[in-house]
Short mmCIF file of C-alpha atoms and ligand atoms in Angstrom, two decimals:
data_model
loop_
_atom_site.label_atom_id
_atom_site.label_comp_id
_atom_site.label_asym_id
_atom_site.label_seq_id
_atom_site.Cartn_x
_atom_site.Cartn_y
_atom_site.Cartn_z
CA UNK A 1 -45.75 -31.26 4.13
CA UNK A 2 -47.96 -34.34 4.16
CA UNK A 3 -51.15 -32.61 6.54
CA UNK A 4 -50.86 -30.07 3.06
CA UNK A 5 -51.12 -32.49 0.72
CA UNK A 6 -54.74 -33.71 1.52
CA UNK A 7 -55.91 -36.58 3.82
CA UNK A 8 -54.28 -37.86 6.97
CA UNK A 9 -53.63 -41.58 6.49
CA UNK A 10 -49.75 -40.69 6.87
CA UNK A 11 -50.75 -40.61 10.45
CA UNK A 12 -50.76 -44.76 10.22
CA UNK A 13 -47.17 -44.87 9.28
CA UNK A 14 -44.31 -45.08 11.50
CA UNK A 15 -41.76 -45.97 9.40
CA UNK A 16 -40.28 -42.59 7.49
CA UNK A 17 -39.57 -44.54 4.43
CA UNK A 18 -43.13 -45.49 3.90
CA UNK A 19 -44.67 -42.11 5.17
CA UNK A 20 -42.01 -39.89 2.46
CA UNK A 21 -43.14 -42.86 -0.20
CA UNK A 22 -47.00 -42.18 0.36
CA UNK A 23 -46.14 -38.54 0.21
CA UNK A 24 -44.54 -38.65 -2.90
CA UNK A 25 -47.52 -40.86 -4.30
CA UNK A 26 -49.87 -38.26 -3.31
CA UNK A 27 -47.90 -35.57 -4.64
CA UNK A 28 -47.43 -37.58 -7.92
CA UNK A 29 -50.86 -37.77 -8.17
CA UNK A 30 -51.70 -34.36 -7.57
CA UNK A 31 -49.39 -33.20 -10.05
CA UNK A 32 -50.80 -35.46 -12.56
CA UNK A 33 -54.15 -34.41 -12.14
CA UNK A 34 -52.95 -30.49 -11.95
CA UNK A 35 -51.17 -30.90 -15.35
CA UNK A 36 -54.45 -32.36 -16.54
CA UNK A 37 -56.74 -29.59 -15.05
CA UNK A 38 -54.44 -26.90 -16.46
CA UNK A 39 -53.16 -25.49 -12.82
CA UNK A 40 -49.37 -24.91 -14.15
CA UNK A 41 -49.20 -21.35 -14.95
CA UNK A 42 -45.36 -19.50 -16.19
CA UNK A 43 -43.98 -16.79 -14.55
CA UNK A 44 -41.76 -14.54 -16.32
CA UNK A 45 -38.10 -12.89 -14.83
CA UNK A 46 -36.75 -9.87 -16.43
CA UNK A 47 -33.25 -9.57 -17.60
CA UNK A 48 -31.64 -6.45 -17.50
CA UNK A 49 -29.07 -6.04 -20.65
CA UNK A 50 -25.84 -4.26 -18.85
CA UNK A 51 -25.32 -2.20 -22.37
CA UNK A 52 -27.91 -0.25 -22.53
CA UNK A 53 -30.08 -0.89 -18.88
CA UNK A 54 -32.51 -2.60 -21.60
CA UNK A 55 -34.88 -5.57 -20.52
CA UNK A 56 -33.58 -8.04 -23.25
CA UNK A 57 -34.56 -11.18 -22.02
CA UNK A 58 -37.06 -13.01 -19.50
CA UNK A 59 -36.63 -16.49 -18.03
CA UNK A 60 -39.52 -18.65 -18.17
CA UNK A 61 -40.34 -20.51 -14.25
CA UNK A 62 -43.37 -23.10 -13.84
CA UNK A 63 -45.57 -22.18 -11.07
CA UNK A 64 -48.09 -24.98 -9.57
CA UNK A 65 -51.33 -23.02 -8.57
CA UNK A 66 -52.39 -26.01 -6.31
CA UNK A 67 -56.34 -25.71 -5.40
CA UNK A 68 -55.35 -26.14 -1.50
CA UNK A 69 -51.97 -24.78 -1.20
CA UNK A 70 -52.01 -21.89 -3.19
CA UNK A 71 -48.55 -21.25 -5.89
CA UNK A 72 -46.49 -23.92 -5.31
CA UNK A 73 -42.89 -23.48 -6.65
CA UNK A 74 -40.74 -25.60 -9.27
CA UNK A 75 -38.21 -26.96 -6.14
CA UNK A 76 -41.36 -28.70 -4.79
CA UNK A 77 -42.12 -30.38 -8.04
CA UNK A 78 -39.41 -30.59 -10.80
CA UNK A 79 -37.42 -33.03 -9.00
CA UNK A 80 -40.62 -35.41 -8.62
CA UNK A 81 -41.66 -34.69 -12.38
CA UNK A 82 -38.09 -35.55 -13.60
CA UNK A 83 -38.22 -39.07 -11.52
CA UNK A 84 -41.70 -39.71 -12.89
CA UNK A 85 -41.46 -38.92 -16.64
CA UNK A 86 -44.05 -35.80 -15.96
CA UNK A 87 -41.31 -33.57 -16.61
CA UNK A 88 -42.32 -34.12 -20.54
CA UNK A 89 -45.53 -32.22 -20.23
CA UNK A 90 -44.44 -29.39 -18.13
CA UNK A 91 -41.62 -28.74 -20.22
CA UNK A 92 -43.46 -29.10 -23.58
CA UNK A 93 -46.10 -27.10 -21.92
CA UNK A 94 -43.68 -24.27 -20.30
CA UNK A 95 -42.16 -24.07 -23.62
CA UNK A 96 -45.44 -23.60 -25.33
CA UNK A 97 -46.42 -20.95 -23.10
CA UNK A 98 -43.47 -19.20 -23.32
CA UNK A 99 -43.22 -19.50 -27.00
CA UNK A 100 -46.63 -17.85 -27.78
CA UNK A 101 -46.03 -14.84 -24.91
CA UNK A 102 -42.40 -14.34 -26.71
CA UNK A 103 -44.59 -13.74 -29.86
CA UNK A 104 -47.62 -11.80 -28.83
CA UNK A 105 -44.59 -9.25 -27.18
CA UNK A 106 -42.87 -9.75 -30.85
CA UNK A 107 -45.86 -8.58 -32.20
CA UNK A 108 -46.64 -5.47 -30.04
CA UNK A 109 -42.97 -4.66 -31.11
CA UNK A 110 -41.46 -5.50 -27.59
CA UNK A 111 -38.71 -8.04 -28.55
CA UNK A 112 -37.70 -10.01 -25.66
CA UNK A 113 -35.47 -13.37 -25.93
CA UNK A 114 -37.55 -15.64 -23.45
CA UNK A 115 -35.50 -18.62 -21.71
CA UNK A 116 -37.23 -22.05 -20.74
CA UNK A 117 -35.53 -24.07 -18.44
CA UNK A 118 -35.03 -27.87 -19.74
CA UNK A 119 -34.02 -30.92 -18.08
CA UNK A 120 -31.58 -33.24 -19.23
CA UNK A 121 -34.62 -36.01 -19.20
CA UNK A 122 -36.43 -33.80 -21.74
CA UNK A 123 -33.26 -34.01 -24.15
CA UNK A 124 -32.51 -37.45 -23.67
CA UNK A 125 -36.20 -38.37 -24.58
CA UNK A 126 -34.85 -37.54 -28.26
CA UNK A 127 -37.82 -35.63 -29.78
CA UNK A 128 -36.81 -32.23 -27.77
CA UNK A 129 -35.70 -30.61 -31.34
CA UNK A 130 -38.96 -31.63 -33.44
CA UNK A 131 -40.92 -30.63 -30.35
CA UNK A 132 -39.21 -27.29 -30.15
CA UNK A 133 -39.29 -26.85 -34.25
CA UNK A 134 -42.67 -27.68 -34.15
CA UNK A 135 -43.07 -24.91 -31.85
CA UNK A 136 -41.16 -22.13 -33.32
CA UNK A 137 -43.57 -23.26 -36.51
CA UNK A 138 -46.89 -22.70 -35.30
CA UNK A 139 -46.17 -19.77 -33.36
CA UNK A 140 -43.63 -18.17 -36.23
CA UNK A 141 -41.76 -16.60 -33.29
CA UNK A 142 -38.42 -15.88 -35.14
CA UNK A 143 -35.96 -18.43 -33.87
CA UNK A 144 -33.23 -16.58 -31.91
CA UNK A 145 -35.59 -15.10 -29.67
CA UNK A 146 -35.97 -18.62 -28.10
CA UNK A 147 -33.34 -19.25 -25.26
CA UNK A 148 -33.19 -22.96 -23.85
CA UNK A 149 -31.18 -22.84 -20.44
CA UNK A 150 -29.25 -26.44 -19.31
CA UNK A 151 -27.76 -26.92 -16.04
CA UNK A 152 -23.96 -27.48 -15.61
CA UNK A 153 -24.60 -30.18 -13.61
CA UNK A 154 -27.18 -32.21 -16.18
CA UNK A 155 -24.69 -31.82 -18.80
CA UNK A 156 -21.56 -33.37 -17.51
CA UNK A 157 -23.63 -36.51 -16.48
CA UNK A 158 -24.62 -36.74 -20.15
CA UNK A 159 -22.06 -34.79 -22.26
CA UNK A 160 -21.91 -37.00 -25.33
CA UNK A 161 -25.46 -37.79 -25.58
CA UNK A 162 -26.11 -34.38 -25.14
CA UNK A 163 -23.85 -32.63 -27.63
CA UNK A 164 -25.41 -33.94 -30.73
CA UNK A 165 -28.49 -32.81 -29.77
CA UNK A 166 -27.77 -29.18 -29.01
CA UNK A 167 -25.75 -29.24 -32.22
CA UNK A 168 -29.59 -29.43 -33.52
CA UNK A 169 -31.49 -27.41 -31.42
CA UNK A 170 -28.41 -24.55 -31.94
CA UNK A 171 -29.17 -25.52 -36.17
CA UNK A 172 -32.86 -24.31 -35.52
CA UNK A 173 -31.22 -20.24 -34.51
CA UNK A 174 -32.22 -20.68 -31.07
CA UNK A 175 -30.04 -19.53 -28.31
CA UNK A 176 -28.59 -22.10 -25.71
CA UNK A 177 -27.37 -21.13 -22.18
CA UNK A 178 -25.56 -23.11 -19.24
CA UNK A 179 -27.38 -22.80 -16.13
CA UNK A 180 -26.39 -22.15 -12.48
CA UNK A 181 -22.68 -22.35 -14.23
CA UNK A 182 -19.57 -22.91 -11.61
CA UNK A 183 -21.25 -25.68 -9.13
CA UNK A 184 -20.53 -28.74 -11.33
CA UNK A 185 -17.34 -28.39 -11.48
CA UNK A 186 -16.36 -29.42 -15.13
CA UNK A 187 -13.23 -28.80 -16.37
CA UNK A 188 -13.41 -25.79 -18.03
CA UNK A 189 -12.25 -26.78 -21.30
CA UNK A 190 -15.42 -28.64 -21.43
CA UNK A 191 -17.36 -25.31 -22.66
CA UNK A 192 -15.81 -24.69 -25.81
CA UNK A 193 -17.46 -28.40 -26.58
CA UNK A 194 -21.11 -27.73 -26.22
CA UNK A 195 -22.61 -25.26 -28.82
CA UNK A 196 -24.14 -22.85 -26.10
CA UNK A 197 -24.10 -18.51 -26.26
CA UNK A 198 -24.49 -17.52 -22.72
CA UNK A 199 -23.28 -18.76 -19.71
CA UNK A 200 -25.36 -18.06 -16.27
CA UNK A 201 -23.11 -17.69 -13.27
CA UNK A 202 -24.77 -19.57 -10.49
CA UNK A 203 -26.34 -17.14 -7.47
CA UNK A 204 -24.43 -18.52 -5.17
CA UNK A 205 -21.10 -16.83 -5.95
CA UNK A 206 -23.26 -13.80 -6.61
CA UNK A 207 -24.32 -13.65 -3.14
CA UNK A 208 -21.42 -13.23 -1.15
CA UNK A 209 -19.82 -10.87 -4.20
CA UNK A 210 -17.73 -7.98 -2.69
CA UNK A 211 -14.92 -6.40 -3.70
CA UNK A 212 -11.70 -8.65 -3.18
CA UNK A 213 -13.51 -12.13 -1.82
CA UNK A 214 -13.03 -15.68 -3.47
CA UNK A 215 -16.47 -15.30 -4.78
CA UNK A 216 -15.13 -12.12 -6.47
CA UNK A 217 -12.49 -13.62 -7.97
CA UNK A 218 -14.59 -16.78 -9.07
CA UNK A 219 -16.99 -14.58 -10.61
CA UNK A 220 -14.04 -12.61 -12.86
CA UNK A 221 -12.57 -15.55 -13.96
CA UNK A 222 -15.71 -16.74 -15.32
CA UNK A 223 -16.90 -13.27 -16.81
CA UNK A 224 -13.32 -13.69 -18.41
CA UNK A 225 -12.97 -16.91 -19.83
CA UNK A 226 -16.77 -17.01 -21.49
CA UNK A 227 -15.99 -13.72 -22.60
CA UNK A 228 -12.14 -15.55 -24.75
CA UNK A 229 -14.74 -18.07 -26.18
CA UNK A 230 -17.62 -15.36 -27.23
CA UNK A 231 -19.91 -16.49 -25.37
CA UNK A 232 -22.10 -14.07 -23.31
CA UNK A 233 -22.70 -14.35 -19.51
CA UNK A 234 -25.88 -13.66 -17.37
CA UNK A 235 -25.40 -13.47 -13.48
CA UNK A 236 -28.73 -15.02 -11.51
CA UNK A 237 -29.37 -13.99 -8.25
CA UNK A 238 -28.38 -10.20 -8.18
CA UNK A 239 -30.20 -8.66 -4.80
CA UNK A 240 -27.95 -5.39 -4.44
CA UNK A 241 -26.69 -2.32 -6.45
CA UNK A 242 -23.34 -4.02 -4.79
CA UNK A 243 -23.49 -6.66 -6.68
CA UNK A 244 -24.61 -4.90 -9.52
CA UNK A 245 -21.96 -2.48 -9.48
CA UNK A 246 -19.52 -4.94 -9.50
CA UNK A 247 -20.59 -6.91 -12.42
CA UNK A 248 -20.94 -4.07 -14.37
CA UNK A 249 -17.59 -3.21 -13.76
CA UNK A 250 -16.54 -6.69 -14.69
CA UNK A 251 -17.96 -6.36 -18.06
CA UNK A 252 -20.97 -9.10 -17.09
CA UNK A 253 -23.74 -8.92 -20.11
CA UNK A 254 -26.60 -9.31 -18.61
CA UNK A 255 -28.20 -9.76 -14.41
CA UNK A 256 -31.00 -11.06 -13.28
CA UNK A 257 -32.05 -10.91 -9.77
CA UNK A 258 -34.56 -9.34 -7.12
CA UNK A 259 -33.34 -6.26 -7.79
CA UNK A 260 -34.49 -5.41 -11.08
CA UNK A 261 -37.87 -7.60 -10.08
CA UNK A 262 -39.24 -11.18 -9.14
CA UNK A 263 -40.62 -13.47 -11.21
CA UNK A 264 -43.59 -11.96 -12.24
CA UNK A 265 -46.84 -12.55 -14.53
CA UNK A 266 -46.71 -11.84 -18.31
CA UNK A 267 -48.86 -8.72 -17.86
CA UNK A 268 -47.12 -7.07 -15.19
CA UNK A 269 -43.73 -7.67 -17.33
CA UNK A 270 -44.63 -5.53 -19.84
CA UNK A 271 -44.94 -2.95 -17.25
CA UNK A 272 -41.34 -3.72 -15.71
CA UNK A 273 -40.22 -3.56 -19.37
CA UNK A 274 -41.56 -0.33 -20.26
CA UNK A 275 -40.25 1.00 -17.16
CA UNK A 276 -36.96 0.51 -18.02
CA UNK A 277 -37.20 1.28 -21.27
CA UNK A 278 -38.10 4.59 -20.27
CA UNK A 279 -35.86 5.53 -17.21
CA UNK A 280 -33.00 3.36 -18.07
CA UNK A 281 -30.75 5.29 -15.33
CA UNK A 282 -33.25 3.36 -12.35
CA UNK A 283 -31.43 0.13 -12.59
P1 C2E B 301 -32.97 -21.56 -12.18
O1 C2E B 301 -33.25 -21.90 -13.59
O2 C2E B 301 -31.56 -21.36 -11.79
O3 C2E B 301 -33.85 -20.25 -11.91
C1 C2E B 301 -33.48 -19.20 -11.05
C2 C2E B 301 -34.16 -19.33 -9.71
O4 C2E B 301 -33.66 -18.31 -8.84
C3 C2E B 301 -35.68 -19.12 -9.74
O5 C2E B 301 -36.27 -19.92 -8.71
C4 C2E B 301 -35.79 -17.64 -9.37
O6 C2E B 301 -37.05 -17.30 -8.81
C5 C2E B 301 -34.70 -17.52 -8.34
N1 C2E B 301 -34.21 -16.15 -8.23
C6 C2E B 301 -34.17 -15.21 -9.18
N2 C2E B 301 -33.63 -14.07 -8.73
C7 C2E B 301 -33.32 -14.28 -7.44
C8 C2E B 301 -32.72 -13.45 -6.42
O7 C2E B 301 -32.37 -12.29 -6.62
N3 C2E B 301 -32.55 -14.04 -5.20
C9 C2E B 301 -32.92 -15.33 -4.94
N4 C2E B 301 -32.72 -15.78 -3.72
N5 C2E B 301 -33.48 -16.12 -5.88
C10 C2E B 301 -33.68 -15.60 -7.11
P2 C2E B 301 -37.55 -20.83 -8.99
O8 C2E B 301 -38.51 -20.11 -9.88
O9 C2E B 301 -38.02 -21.31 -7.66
O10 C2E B 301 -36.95 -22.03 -9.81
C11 C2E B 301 -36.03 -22.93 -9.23
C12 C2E B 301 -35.45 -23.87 -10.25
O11 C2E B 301 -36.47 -24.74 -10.76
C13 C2E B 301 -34.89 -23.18 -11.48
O12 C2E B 301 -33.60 -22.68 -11.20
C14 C2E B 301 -34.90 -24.31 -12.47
O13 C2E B 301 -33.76 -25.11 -12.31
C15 C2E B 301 -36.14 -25.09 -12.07
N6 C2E B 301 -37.25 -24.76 -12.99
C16 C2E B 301 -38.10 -23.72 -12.96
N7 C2E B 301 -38.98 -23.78 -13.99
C17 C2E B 301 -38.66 -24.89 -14.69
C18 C2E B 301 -39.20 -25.52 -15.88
O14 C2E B 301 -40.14 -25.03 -16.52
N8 C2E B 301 -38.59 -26.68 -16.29
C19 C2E B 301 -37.53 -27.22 -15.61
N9 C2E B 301 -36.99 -28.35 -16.08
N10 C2E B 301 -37.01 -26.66 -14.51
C20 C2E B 301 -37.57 -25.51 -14.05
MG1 MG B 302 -32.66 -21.24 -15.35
MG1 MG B 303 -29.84 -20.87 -12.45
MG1 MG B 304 -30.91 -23.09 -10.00
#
């Protein structure tokens, strides 16, 4: 990466350790300055509602438009941001985006429940639910068409600092969701603790769903036990009418996933969204 990131003095390096440090320096840097010079932008992903072949909802993704090396994605950068403490301005700033585009759709009668991802850092800061009310405030979007989407993973390093403070971002009528759900291995008895109403089975069980597999049955028993405790389940990653077909069957909510489109720009979404809205049979 490092001939991308501008400069050459890596070259003087031998040692890896000190080469990957300078990197990340540079990249720090970079960032720092990109947040500053507004080159973040959010990309939106469509979710298709199962019920109805609806778009109901659209997950919020940072892109870095970097002046050299063009859109840089969030696995390049989150990591970094979280180590750093940067992770506070791209998250308030993702969820400001995403906050105002959920309620200029809201206003053109196109209500879509937009997702922001948010790191465990963001929460433990402590001012995640005043930032967020703040938000919903200024922008008047109503509350439950705000999603916030935790990992599995983040939460069971931090469940009982965590808890209290979804209790209070749940009190504000926003939605919460467990990310990439079935990698971190928590005990499952662990979800009826945290306040959350949708669970997002991670894409890499999706991938290898077919009819009979341990993915398969993975996949059921999730769709099945989030469905005993109410809550409603997404599955990422869906590339196949396969796959598709097979959820549906299952009784899965809602899917997300190449198929039904990319990550895209807020102004192409409202074309994928009227698109669906008026050939639902596509999907
Ligand atoms: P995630 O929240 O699990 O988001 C889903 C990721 O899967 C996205 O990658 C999306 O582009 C990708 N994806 C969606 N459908 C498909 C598919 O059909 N096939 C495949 N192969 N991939 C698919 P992306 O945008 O690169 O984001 C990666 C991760 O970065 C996210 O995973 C999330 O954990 C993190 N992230 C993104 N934006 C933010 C943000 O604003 N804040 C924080 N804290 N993390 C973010
Ligand atoms: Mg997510
Ligand atoms: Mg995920
Ligand atoms: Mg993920």
């Amino acid at each position: 990466h490092a001939k991308h990131l501008g400069g050459n003095c890596f070259q003087f390096y031998t040692d890896n350790l000190q080469v990957t440090t300078l990197e990340r320096l540079q990249l720090e840097t970079q960032l720092r300055k990109g947040i500053e010079n507004g080159e973040l932008e959010v990309f939106y992903q469509p979710k298709l509602n199962l019920a109805d072949d609806s778009i109901g909802g659209a997950e919020a993704l940072v892109r870095w438009r970097h002046p050299q090396r063009g859109l840089v994605g969030p696995g390049e950068f989150i990591s970094l941001a979280e180590e750093t403490g940067l992770i506070g301005a791209i998250g308030e700033f993702v969820l400001r985006q995403a906050v105002n585009q959920a309620y200029a759709w809201h206003q053109q009668g196109l209500d879509v429940r937009v997702s922001v991802n948010v790191s465990v850092h963001q929460v433990r800061q402590g001012n995640l639910t005043s930032i967020v009310r703040q938000v919903l405030e200024e922008t008047h979007l109503p509350a439950r068409l705000l999603e916030l989407e935790l990992t599995e993973s983040q939460l069971l390093d931090n469940v009982e600092s965590v808890i209290a403070t979804l209790h209070q971002l749940h009190a504000l009528g926003i939605k919460l969701a467990i990310d990439d759900f079935g990698t971190g291995y928590s005990s499952l008895s662990y979800l009826k603790r945290f306040p959350v109403d949708y669970v997002k089975i991670d894409q890499t069980f999706i991938r290898d769903l077919s009819q009979g597999g341990e993915d398969a049955a993975i996949t059921r028993a999730i769709i099945a036990l989030a469905h005993n405790l109410e809550l409603k389940v997404v599955a990422e990653g869906v590339e196949t009418q396969d796959q598709l077909d097979f959820l549906r069957l299952q009784g899965c909510d809602e899917i997300q996933g190449y198929l039904i489109s990319r990550p895209i720009e807020a102004l192409d979404f409202v074309r994928v969204l009227r698109a669906h809205a008026a050939s639902p049979s596509m999907a």
